[in-house]
Each structure stands twice: as C-alpha cells, then as structure tokens.
Amino acid sequence: MENTKRILIPNDFSVKSLSLVKEVVEQMPNQSLEIIMLHGMFLPNSISDLLFYSKGRMIREMESEEFLKAHALISSKFKSQIVSMVTDFIYFNDKKNMQKYLDSNRIDEVYIPSDIRMDPSVHRRSFDIIPYLQKCSVPVTALKMKADTQEEFHFTNQVSDLFYKTTTQPIIQKS
C-alpha cells in the first residue's frame, strides 16, 4: 500500500454520510486511509452547560444504533485499508477556523456529496460545514449520488443500503 492518506468527510450521523466513506474507500483500493468524519456544532451558550459539556458524550448521544452498525460494518469490511476512522466536531462556522482545523489535522483531501444535503439539524446547535470546506485550500472532491438513492436513504436510512445498492456515480468534481 501507498503512504497513508488523511481524508475528511462531513458527518451528519446518518447512514448516508457513511455511504460516502464506503465509496471513497472503494475508489482507492490500494490506499491506506485515516478518516475524520467532521460535524459542525456550536458550543453551548450558558456557563453551566459549558461546565458539563463533553465532546465524547455529545458524539455518543448523536450516534444512532443504525449509524453504529454501519460504522462497524465499514470498519470491518475495509480493515485492511482504514487505519483509523474517528468522529470529531468543529465549533466555529467560518473559513479561517475551518482552514486551521484542516491544517492542524494534516488533511490531504476532503470528500463531500455533490447533490445531497447533509442534515445540519441533527442537533439544535449543529451547522452545515460543507460551504466552509469548499472555501478552504485543501483539495475537495464531490461525489454525485443517484437521485433514486437519495430518496431511499432519506426514507429508509438502513444499514443494508450501504452494501446492497450502488450509491454513487463517478467523481464529478475536483478542485
């Protein structure tokens, strides 16, 4: 395998966000990957909420059973390629802080869905990170999802969709 590549994929804690992970890994069969699944989350406003805030606890609260099953399946199926796959938050919604995050985590490339909106309303303090990722200097690759698959993911959100349906078309955009 080649040197390990560190990539970032937006995460809305849905199975469809994990389908992007699967597609990216399948498109690079001889590449070892460190994957960061990033979600935008504002910090709490009140001092008492900040005192008891825990990133790990928030991540555990937002991960559904379906999401955890899909995560485990992908990790198991691609264990020879995936060196690590972690979930993280960014707390600022601007280009400057997004670029700092990408630089400090040594991200080589970002993968985003080109025609599916990630669900920023998964939590009341969540925000969409994709517009900020597109403005940064790290290469961004957009994957086009098939229209029928978008609706299926929206309504079913099933783990089985990950491995029994073709979800993306070839890479359509590189910057």
mmCIF file of C-alpha atoms in Angstrom:
data_model
loop_
_atom_site.group_PDB
_atom_site.id
_atom_site.type_symbol
_atom_site.label_atom_id
_atom_site.label_comp_id
_atom_site.label_asym_id
_atom_site.label_seq_id
_atom_site.Cartn_x
_atom_site.Cartn_y
_atom_site.Cartn_z
ATOM 1 C CA MET A 1 0.000 0.000 0.000
ATOM 2 C CA GLU A 2 0.963 3.575 -0.563
ATOM 3 C CA ASN A 3 1.557 6.027 2.242
ATOM 4 C CA THR A 4 -1.413 6.694 4.448
ATOM 5 C CA LYS A 5 -3.682 9.458 3.236
ATOM 6 C CA ARG A 6 -5.700 11.519 5.732
ATOM 7 C CA ILE A 7 -9.152 12.479 4.463
ATOM 8 C CA LEU A 8 -12.120 14.354 5.881
ATOM 9 C CA ILE A 9 -15.792 13.582 5.226
ATOM 10 C CA PRO A 10 -18.704 15.637 6.601
ATOM 11 C CA ASN A 11 -20.827 13.725 9.069
ATOM 12 C CA ASP A 12 -24.476 14.232 9.977
ATOM 13 C CA PHE A 13 -24.623 10.955 11.935
ATOM 14 C CA SER A 14 -26.731 9.284 9.240
ATOM 15 C CA VAL A 15 -26.003 6.120 7.294
ATOM 16 C CA LYS A 16 -25.850 8.193 4.097
ATOM 17 C CA SER A 17 -22.823 10.067 5.431
ATOM 18 C CA LEU A 18 -21.166 6.690 5.962
ATOM 19 C CA SER A 19 -22.024 5.725 2.380
ATOM 20 C CA LEU A 20 -19.559 8.414 1.310
ATOM 21 C CA VAL A 21 -16.884 6.718 3.386
ATOM 22 C CA LYS A 22 -17.615 3.414 1.676
ATOM 23 C CA GLU A 23 -17.475 4.958 -1.794
ATOM 24 C CA VAL A 24 -14.221 6.775 -1.135
ATOM 25 C CA VAL A 25 -12.552 3.661 0.253
ATOM 26 C CA GLU A 26 -13.755 1.566 -2.696
ATOM 27 C CA GLN A 27 -12.379 4.098 -5.175
ATOM 28 C CA MET A 28 -8.893 3.847 -3.627
ATOM 29 C CA PRO A 29 -8.333 0.076 -3.231
ATOM 30 C CA ASN A 30 -4.563 0.306 -2.705
ATOM 31 C CA GLN A 31 -4.579 3.301 -0.379
ATOM 32 C CA SER A 32 -4.461 3.177 3.405
ATOM 33 C CA LEU A 33 -6.660 5.868 4.925
ATOM 34 C CA GLU A 34 -7.083 7.820 8.119
ATOM 35 C CA ILE A 35 -10.638 9.156 8.033
ATOM 36 C CA ILE A 36 -12.027 12.038 10.056
ATOM 37 C CA MET A 37 -15.804 12.388 9.983
ATOM 38 C CA LEU A 38 -16.465 16.019 10.926
ATOM 39 C CA HIS A 39 -19.675 17.582 12.230
ATOM 40 C CA GLY A 40 -20.301 21.297 12.827
ATOM 41 C CA MET A 41 -21.521 22.029 16.360
ATOM 42 C CA PHE A 42 -21.754 25.363 18.206
ATOM 43 C CA LEU A 43 -20.647 25.290 21.817
ATOM 44 C CA PRO A 44 -23.352 25.854 24.458
ATOM 45 C CA ASN A 45 -24.039 29.479 25.395
ATOM 46 C CA SER A 46 -24.581 29.123 29.112
ATOM 47 C CA ILE A 47 -21.760 28.717 31.618
ATOM 48 C CA SER A 48 -23.472 25.801 33.350
ATOM 49 C CA ASP A 49 -23.864 23.945 30.024
ATOM 50 C CA LEU A 50 -20.203 24.607 29.201
ATOM 51 C CA LEU A 51 -19.107 23.281 32.594
ATOM 52 C CA PHE A 52 -20.746 19.937 31.924
ATOM 53 C CA TYR A 53 -20.059 19.802 28.170
ATOM 54 C CA SER A 54 -18.258 16.704 26.911
ATOM 55 C CA LYS A 55 -17.465 16.141 23.244
ATOM 56 C CA GLY A 56 -17.346 12.378 23.732
ATOM 57 C CA ARG A 57 -20.746 12.335 25.423
ATOM 58 C CA MET A 58 -22.266 14.508 22.652
ATOM 59 C CA ILE A 59 -20.906 12.183 19.968
ATOM 60 C CA ARG A 60 -22.309 9.125 21.779
ATOM 61 C CA GLU A 61 -25.724 10.827 22.098
ATOM 62 C CA MET A 62 -25.852 11.645 18.380
ATOM 63 C CA GLU A 63 -24.797 8.200 17.137
ATOM 64 C CA SER A 64 -27.907 6.117 16.413
ATOM 65 C CA GLU A 65 -27.897 2.340 16.519
ATOM 66 C CA GLU A 66 -28.081 2.256 12.702
ATOM 67 C CA PHE A 67 -25.113 4.605 12.444
ATOM 68 C CA LEU A 68 -23.020 2.487 14.827
ATOM 69 C CA LYS A 69 -23.883 -0.713 12.940
ATOM 70 C CA ALA A 70 -22.945 0.862 9.605
ATOM 71 C CA HIS A 71 -19.719 2.251 11.114
ATOM 72 C CA ALA A 72 -18.787 -1.199 12.429
ATOM 73 C CA LEU A 73 -19.581 -2.861 9.082
ATOM 74 C CA ILE A 74 -17.433 -0.419 7.127
ATOM 75 C CA SER A 75 -14.576 -0.680 9.607
ATOM 76 C CA SER A 76 -14.708 -4.460 9.429
ATOM 77 C CA LYS A 77 -15.079 -4.772 5.655
ATOM 78 C CA PHE A 78 -12.258 -2.330 4.892
ATOM 79 C CA LYS A 79 -9.980 -3.071 7.860
ATOM 80 C CA SER A 80 -7.020 -3.574 5.537
ATOM 81 C CA GLN A 81 -7.401 -0.019 4.200
ATOM 82 C CA ILE A 82 -8.824 2.004 7.088
ATOM 83 C CA VAL A 83 -6.093 2.767 9.600
ATOM 84 C CA SER A 84 -8.456 4.881 11.704
ATOM 85 C CA MET A 85 -11.929 6.376 11.418
ATOM 86 C CA VAL A 86 -12.874 8.954 14.031
ATOM 87 C CA THR A 87 -15.708 11.404 14.563
ATOM 88 C CA ASP A 88 -14.927 14.981 15.539
ATOM 89 C CA PHE A 89 -16.634 18.360 15.929
ATOM 90 C CA ILE A 90 -15.659 21.792 14.727
ATOM 91 C CA TYR A 91 -17.114 24.609 16.799
ATOM 92 C CA PHE A 92 -16.716 27.642 14.513
ATOM 93 C CA ASN A 93 -18.516 28.323 11.277
ATOM 94 C CA ASP A 94 -16.041 30.388 9.304
ATOM 95 C CA LYS A 95 -13.396 29.744 6.665
ATOM 96 C CA LYS A 96 -10.446 30.812 8.841
ATOM 97 C CA ASN A 97 -11.150 28.310 11.612
ATOM 98 C CA MET A 98 -12.008 25.569 9.118
ATOM 99 C CA GLN A 99 -8.635 26.100 7.405
ATOM 100 C CA LYS A 100 -6.889 25.953 10.809
ATOM 101 C CA TYR A 101 -8.693 22.690 11.573
ATOM 102 C CA LEU A 102 -7.684 21.166 8.225
ATOM 103 C CA ASP A 103 -4.073 22.309 8.623
ATOM 104 C CA SER A 104 -3.695 21.172 12.227
ATOM 105 C CA ASN A 105 -5.133 17.749 11.369
ATOM 106 C CA ARG A 106 -2.957 17.485 8.224
ATOM 107 C CA ILE A 107 -5.951 16.705 5.972
ATOM 108 C CA ASP A 108 -4.855 15.697 2.452
ATOM 109 C CA GLU A 109 -8.278 15.798 0.816
ATOM 110 C CA VAL A 110 -11.941 16.429 1.590
ATOM 111 C CA TYR A 111 -14.838 14.412 0.124
ATOM 112 C CA ILE A 112 -18.348 15.865 0.055
ATOM 113 C CA PRO A 113 -21.667 14.846 -1.513
ATOM 114 C CA SER A 114 -22.361 16.970 -4.591
ATOM 115 C CA ASP A 115 -26.135 16.731 -4.661
ATOM 116 C CA ILE A 116 -27.280 15.571 -1.237
ATOM 117 C CA ARG A 117 -27.564 17.916 1.669
ATOM 118 C CA MET A 118 -26.148 16.710 4.904
ATOM 119 C CA ASP A 119 -28.656 17.183 7.697
ATOM 120 C CA PRO A 120 -27.376 20.071 9.833
ATOM 121 C CA SER A 121 -30.446 19.839 12.046
ATOM 122 C CA VAL A 122 -29.376 16.592 13.672
ATOM 123 C CA HIS A 123 -28.888 18.694 16.821
ATOM 124 C CA ARG A 124 -30.194 22.168 17.655
ATOM 125 C CA ARG A 125 -26.624 23.565 17.723
ATOM 126 C CA SER A 126 -25.471 21.829 14.519
ATOM 127 C CA PHE A 127 -24.489 23.709 11.377
ATOM 128 C CA ASP A 128 -23.606 22.760 7.797
ATOM 129 C CA ILE A 129 -19.820 22.632 7.305
ATOM 130 C CA ILE A 130 -19.788 21.998 3.554
ATOM 131 C CA PRO A 131 -19.810 25.678 2.453
ATOM 132 C CA TYR A 132 -16.743 26.333 4.636
ATOM 133 C CA LEU A 133 -14.929 23.221 3.401
ATOM 134 C CA GLN A 134 -15.405 24.348 -0.211
ATOM 135 C CA LYS A 135 -13.680 27.673 0.524
ATOM 136 C CA CYS A 136 -10.512 26.182 2.032
ATOM 137 C CA SER A 137 -7.251 25.424 0.229
ATOM 138 C CA VAL A 138 -7.374 21.625 0.709
ATOM 139 C CA PRO A 139 -8.498 19.696 -2.423
ATOM 140 C CA VAL A 140 -12.235 18.947 -2.336
ATOM 141 C CA THR A 141 -13.815 16.099 -4.296
ATOM 142 C CA ALA A 142 -17.564 15.967 -4.747
ATOM 143 C CA LEU A 143 -19.328 12.639 -5.247
ATOM 144 C CA LYS A 144 -22.628 12.593 -7.092
ATOM 145 C CA MET A 145 -25.307 10.377 -5.547
ATOM 146 C CA LYS A 146 -28.000 8.833 -7.730
ATOM 147 C CA ALA A 147 -31.386 10.544 -7.425
ATOM 148 C CA ASP A 148 -33.294 7.371 -6.514
ATOM 149 C CA THR A 149 -30.749 6.524 -3.861
ATOM 150 C CA GLN A 150 -31.167 9.937 -2.250
ATOM 151 C CA GLU A 151 -34.843 9.269 -1.573
ATOM 152 C CA GLU A 152 -34.175 5.738 -0.403
ATOM 153 C CA PHE A 153 -31.596 6.947 2.083
ATOM 154 C CA HIS A 154 -33.919 9.712 3.215
ATOM 155 C CA PHE A 155 -36.781 7.363 3.936
ATOM 156 C CA THR A 156 -35.081 4.136 4.967
ATOM 157 C CA ASN A 157 -31.663 5.075 6.352
ATOM 158 C CA GLN A 158 -30.922 1.361 6.507
ATOM 159 C CA VAL A 159 -27.537 -0.185 7.052
ATOM 160 C CA SER A 160 -28.250 -2.703 4.317
ATOM 161 C CA ASP A 161 -28.390 0.148 1.772
ATOM 162 C CA LEU A 162 -24.662 0.583 2.279
ATOM 163 C CA PHE A 163 -23.662 -2.743 0.812
ATOM 164 C CA TYR A 164 -26.523 -3.845 -1.401
ATOM 165 C CA LYS A 165 -27.079 -0.752 -3.537
ATOM 166 C CA THR A 166 -24.793 1.251 -5.746
ATOM 167 C CA THR A 167 -24.851 4.711 -4.300
ATOM 168 C CA THR A 168 -22.639 6.979 -6.303
ATOM 169 C CA GLN A 169 -21.644 7.837 -9.779
ATOM 170 C CA PRO A 170 -18.013 8.530 -10.630
ATOM 171 C CA ILE A 171 -16.278 11.524 -9.143
ATOM 172 C CA ILE A 172 -17.595 14.604 -10.919
ATOM 173 C CA GLN A 173 -15.638 17.463 -9.494
ATOM 174 C CA LYS A 174 -12.142 18.157 -8.301
ATOM 175 C CA SER A 175 -10.764 21.443 -7.173
#
